[in-house]
mmCIF file of C-alpha atoms and ligand atoms in Angstrom:
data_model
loop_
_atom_site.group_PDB
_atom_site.id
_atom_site.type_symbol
_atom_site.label_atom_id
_atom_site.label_comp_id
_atom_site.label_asym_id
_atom_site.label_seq_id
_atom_site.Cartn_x
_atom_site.Cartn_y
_atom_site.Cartn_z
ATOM 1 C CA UNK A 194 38.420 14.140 40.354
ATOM 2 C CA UNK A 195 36.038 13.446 37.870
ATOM 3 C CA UNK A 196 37.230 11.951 34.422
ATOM 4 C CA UNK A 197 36.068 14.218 32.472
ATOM 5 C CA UNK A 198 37.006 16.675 34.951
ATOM 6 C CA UNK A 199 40.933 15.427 34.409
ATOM 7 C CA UNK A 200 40.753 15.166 30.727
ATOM 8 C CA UNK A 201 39.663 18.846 30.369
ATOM 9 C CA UNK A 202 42.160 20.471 32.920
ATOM 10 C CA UNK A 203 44.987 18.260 31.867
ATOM 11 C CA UNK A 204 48.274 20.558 30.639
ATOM 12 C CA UNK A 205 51.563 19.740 29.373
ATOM 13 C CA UNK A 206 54.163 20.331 32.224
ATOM 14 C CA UNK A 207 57.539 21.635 31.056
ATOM 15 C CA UNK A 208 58.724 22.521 34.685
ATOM 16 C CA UNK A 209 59.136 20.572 37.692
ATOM 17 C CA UNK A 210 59.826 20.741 41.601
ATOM 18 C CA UNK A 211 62.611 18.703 42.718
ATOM 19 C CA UNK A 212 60.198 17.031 45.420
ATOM 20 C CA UNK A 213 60.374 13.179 44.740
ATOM 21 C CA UNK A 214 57.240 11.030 44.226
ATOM 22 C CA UNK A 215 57.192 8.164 46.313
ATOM 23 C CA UNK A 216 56.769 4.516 45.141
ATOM 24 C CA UNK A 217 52.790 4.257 45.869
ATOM 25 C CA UNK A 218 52.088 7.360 44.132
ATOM 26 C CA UNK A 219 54.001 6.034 40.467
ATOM 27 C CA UNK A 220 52.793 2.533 41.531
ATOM 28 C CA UNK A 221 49.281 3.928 40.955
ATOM 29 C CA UNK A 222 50.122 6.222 38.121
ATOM 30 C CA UNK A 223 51.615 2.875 36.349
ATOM 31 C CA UNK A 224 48.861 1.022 37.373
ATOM 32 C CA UNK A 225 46.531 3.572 35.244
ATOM 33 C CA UNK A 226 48.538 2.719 32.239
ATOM 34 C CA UNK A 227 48.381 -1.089 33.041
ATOM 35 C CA UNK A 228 44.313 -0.998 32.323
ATOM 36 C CA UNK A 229 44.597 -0.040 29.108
ATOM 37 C CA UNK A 230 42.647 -1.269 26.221
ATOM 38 C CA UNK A 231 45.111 -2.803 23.707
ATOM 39 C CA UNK A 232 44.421 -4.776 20.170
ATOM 40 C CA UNK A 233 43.775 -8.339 21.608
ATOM 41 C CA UNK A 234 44.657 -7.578 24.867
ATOM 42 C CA UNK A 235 48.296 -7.993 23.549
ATOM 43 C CA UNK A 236 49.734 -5.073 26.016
ATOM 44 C CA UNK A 237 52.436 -4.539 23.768
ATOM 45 C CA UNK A 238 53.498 -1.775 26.328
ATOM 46 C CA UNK A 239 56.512 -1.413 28.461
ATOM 47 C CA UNK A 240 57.525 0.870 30.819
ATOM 48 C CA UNK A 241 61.075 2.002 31.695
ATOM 49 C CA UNK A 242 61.104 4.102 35.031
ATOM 50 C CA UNK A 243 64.357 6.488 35.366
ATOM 51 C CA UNK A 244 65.370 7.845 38.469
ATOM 52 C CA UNK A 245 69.183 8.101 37.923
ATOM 53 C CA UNK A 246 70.042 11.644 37.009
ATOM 54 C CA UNK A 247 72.675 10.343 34.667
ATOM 55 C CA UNK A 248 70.758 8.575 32.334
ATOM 56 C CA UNK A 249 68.332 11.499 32.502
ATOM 57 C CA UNK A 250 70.733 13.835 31.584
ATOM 58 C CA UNK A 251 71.719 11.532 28.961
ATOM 59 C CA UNK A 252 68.449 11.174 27.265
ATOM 60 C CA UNK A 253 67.835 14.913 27.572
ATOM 61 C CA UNK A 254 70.752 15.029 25.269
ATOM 62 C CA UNK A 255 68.663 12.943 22.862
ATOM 63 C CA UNK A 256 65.408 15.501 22.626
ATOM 64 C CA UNK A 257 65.400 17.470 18.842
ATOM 65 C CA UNK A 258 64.724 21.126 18.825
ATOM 66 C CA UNK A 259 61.738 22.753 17.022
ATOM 67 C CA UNK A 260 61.774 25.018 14.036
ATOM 68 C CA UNK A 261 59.394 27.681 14.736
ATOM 69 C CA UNK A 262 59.754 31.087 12.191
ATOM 70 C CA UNK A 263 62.516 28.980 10.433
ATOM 71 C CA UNK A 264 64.811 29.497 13.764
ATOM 72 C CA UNK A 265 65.757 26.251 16.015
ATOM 73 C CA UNK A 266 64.475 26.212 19.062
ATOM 74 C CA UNK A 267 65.590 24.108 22.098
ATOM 75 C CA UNK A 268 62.931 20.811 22.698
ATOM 76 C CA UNK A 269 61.397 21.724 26.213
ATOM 77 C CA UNK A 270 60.896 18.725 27.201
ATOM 78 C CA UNK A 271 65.135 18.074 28.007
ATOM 79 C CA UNK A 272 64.987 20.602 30.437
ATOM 80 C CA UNK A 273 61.267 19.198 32.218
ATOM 81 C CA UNK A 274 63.490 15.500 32.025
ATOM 82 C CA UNK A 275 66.496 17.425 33.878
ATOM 83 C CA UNK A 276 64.139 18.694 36.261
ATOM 84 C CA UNK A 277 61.639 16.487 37.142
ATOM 85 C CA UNK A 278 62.471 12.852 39.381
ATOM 86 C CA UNK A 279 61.390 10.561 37.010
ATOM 87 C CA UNK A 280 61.192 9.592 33.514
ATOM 88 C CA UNK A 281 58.961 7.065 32.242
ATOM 89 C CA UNK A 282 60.133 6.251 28.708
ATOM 90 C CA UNK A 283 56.914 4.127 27.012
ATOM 91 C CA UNK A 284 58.894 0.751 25.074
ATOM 92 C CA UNK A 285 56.786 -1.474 22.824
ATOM 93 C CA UNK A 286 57.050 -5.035 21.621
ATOM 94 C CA UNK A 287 56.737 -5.071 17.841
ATOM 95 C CA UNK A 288 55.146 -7.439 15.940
ATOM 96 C CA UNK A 289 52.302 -7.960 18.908
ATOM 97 C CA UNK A 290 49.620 -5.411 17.999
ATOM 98 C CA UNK A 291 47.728 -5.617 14.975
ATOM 99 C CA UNK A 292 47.685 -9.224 14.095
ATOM 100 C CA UNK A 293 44.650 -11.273 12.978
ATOM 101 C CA UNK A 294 45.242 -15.070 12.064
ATOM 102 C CA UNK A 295 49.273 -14.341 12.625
ATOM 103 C CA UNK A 296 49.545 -11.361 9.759
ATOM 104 C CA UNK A 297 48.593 -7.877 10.192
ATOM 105 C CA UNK A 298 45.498 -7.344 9.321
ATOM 106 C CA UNK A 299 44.855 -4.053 8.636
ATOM 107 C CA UNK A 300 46.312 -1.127 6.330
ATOM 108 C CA UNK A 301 47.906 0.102 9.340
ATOM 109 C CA UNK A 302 49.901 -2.608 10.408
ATOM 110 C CA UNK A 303 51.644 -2.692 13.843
ATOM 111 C CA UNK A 304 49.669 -1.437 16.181
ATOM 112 C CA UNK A 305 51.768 -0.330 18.260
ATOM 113 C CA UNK A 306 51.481 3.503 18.223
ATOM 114 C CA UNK A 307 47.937 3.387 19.606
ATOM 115 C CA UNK A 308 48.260 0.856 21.610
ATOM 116 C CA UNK A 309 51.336 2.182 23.650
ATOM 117 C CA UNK A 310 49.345 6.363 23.460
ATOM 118 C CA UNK A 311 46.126 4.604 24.865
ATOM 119 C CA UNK A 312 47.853 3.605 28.359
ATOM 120 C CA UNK A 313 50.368 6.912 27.942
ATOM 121 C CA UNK A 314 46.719 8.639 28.339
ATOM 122 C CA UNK A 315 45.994 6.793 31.261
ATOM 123 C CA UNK A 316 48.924 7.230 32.851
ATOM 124 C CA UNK A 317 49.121 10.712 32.146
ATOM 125 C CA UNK A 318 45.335 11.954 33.664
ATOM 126 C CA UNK A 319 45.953 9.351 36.617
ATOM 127 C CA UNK A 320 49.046 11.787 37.325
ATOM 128 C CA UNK A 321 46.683 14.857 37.181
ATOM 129 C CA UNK A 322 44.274 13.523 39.571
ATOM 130 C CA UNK A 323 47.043 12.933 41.771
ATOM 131 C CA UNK A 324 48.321 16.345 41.278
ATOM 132 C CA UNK A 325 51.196 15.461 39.314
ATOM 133 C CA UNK A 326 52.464 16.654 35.699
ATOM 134 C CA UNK A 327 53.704 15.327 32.821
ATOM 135 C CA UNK A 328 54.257 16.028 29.182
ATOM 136 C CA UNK A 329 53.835 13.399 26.234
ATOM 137 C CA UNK A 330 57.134 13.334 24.470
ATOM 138 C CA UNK A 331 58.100 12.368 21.039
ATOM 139 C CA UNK A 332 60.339 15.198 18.928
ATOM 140 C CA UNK A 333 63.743 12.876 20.111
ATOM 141 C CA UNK A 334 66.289 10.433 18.796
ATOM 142 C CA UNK A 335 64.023 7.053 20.164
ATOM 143 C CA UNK A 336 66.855 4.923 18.554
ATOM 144 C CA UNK A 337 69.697 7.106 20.556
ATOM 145 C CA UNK A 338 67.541 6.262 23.279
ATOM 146 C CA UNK A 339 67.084 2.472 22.889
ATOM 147 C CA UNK A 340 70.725 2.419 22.723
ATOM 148 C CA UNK A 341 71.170 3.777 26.180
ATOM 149 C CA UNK A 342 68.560 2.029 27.837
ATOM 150 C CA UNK A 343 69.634 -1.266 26.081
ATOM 151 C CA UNK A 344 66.262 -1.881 25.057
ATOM 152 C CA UNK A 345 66.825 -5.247 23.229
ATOM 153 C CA UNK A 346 65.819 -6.279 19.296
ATOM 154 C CA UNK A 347 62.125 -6.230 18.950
ATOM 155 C CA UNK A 348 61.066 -3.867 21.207
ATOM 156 C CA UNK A 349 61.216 0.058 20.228
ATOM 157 C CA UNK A 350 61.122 3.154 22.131
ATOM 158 C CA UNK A 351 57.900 5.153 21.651
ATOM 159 C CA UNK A 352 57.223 8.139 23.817
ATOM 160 C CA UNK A 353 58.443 9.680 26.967
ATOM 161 C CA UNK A 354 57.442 11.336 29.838
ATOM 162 C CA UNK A 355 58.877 13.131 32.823
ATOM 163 C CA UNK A 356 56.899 12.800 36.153
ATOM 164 C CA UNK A 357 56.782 14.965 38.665
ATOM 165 C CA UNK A 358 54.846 18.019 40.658
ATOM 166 C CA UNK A 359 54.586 20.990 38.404
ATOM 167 C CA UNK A 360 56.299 24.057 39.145
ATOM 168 C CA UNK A 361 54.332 26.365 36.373
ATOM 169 C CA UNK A 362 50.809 27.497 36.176
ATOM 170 C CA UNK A 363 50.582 26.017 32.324
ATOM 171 C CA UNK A 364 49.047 27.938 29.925
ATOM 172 C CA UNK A 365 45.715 26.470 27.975
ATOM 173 C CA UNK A 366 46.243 25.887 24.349
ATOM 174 C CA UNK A 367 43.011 26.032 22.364
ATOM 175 C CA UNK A 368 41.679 23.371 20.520
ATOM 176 C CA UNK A 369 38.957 23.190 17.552
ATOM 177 C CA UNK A 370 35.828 23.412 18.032
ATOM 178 C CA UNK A 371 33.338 20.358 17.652
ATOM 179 C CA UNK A 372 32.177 21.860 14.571
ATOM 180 C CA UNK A 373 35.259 21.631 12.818
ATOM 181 C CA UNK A 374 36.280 17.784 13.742
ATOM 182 C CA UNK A 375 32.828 15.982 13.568
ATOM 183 C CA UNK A 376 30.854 14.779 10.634
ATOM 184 C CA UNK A 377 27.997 13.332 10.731
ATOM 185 C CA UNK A 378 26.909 10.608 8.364
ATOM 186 C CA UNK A 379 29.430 11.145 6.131
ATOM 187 C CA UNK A 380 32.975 12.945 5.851
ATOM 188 C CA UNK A 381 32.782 16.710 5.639
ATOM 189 C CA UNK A 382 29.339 17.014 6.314
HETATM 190 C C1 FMN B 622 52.775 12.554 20.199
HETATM 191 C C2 FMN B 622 53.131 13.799 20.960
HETATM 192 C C3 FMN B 622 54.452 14.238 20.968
HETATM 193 C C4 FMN B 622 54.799 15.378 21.681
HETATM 194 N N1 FMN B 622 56.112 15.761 21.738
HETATM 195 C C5 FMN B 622 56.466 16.855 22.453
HETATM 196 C C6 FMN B 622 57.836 17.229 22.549
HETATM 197 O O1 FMN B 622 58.732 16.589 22.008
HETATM 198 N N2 FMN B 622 58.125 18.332 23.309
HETATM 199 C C7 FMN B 622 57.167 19.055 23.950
HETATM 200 O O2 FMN B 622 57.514 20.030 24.622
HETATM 201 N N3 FMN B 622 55.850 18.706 23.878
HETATM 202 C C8 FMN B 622 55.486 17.631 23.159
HETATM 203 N N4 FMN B 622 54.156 17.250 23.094
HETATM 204 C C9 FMN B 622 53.146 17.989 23.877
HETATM 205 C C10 FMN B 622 52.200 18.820 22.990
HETATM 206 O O3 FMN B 622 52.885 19.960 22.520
HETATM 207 C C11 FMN B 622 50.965 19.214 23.833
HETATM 208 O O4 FMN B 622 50.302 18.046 24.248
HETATM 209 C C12 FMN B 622 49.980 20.082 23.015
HETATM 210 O O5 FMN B 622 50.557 21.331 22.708
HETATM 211 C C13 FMN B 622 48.682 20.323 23.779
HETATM 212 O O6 FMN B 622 48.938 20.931 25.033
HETATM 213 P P1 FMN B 622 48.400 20.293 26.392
HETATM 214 O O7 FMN B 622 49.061 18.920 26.514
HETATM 215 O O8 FMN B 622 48.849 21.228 27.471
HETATM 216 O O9 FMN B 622 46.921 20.166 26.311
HETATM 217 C C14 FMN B 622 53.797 16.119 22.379
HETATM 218 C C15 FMN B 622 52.470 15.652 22.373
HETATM 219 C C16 FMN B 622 52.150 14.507 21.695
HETATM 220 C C17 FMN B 622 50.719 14.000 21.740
#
């Protein structure tokens, strides 16, 4: 599959098959995320793989709902963890990304946010082209979460995703057209 061909027909996957993924396959989905491009080169990424249904169940528990129409919905995403036979949850080391000269450099300081969505992209459309789904996910307790994969002082959870073949035909959500995101020259015009 073609890259752009992947980035365009990449969905969200909110239901899963219960067929495993063997080792090579998430070897070269992790792989993917391993080439990233990070500040420095610091790779302030880590990668916690979850096959126990236990701790998935646990962390399920961890997802927030949504408010949509002022009424609380449940988060998706804890029953696409439940269903699906892995979990990648996407750690980084703070402190890493962002530094020039030892201080951070920049009005954004840590890094880390980017750096850790840049290889959660590349994991993600390597999945696609191997005809597996995910869904990036962030509406959940990361500190809950930390706690129950002992992730030590330093480090911080940022993101999640379950991995896994899709059991849905996902709808296409639109997004804006060219004309409304790019400038040219300056902002706005
Ligand atoms: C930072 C981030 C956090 C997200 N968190 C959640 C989440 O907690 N639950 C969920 O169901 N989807 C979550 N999503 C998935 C988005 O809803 C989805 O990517 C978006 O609607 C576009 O749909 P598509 O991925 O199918 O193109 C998240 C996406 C991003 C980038």
């Amino acid at each position: 599959m073609e890259v752009l061909e992947a980035i365009e027909n990449r969905r969200s996957i909110r239901q899963y098959k219960a067929k495993p993924v063997d080792e090579k396959t998430l070897e070269l989905v992790l792989e993917a995320a391993r080439w990233a491009p990070s500040w420095k080169n610091t790779q302030c990424w880590r990668f916690i793989v979850i096959r126990d249904s236990g701790i998935k169940a646990e962390i399920a528990n961890c997802l927030i709902k949504s408010k949509r129409d002022d009424v609380l919905v449940d988060n998706p995403g804890s029953m696409a963890i439940v269903q699906a036979p892995i979990l990648i949850v996407a750690c980084a080391e703070l402190g890493k990304s962002g530094l020039n000269a030892g201080v951070f450099a920049t009005d954004k300081g840590d890094w880390y946010m980017f750096d850790v969505a840049l290889a959660m992209q590349n994991l993600m459309l390597a999945a696609h082209t191997m005809g597996l789904g995910t869904v990036p996910l962030g509406l959940f307790n990361a500190k809950k979460v930390a706690e129950i994969l002992k992730v030590p002082e330093g480090f911080c959870v940022v993101a999640m995703t379950p991995l896994g073949y899709p059991d849905q035909e996902p709808r296409t959500v639109p997004r804006q057209e060219l004309s409304e995101i790019v400038f040219h020259d300056k902002f706005g015009a």
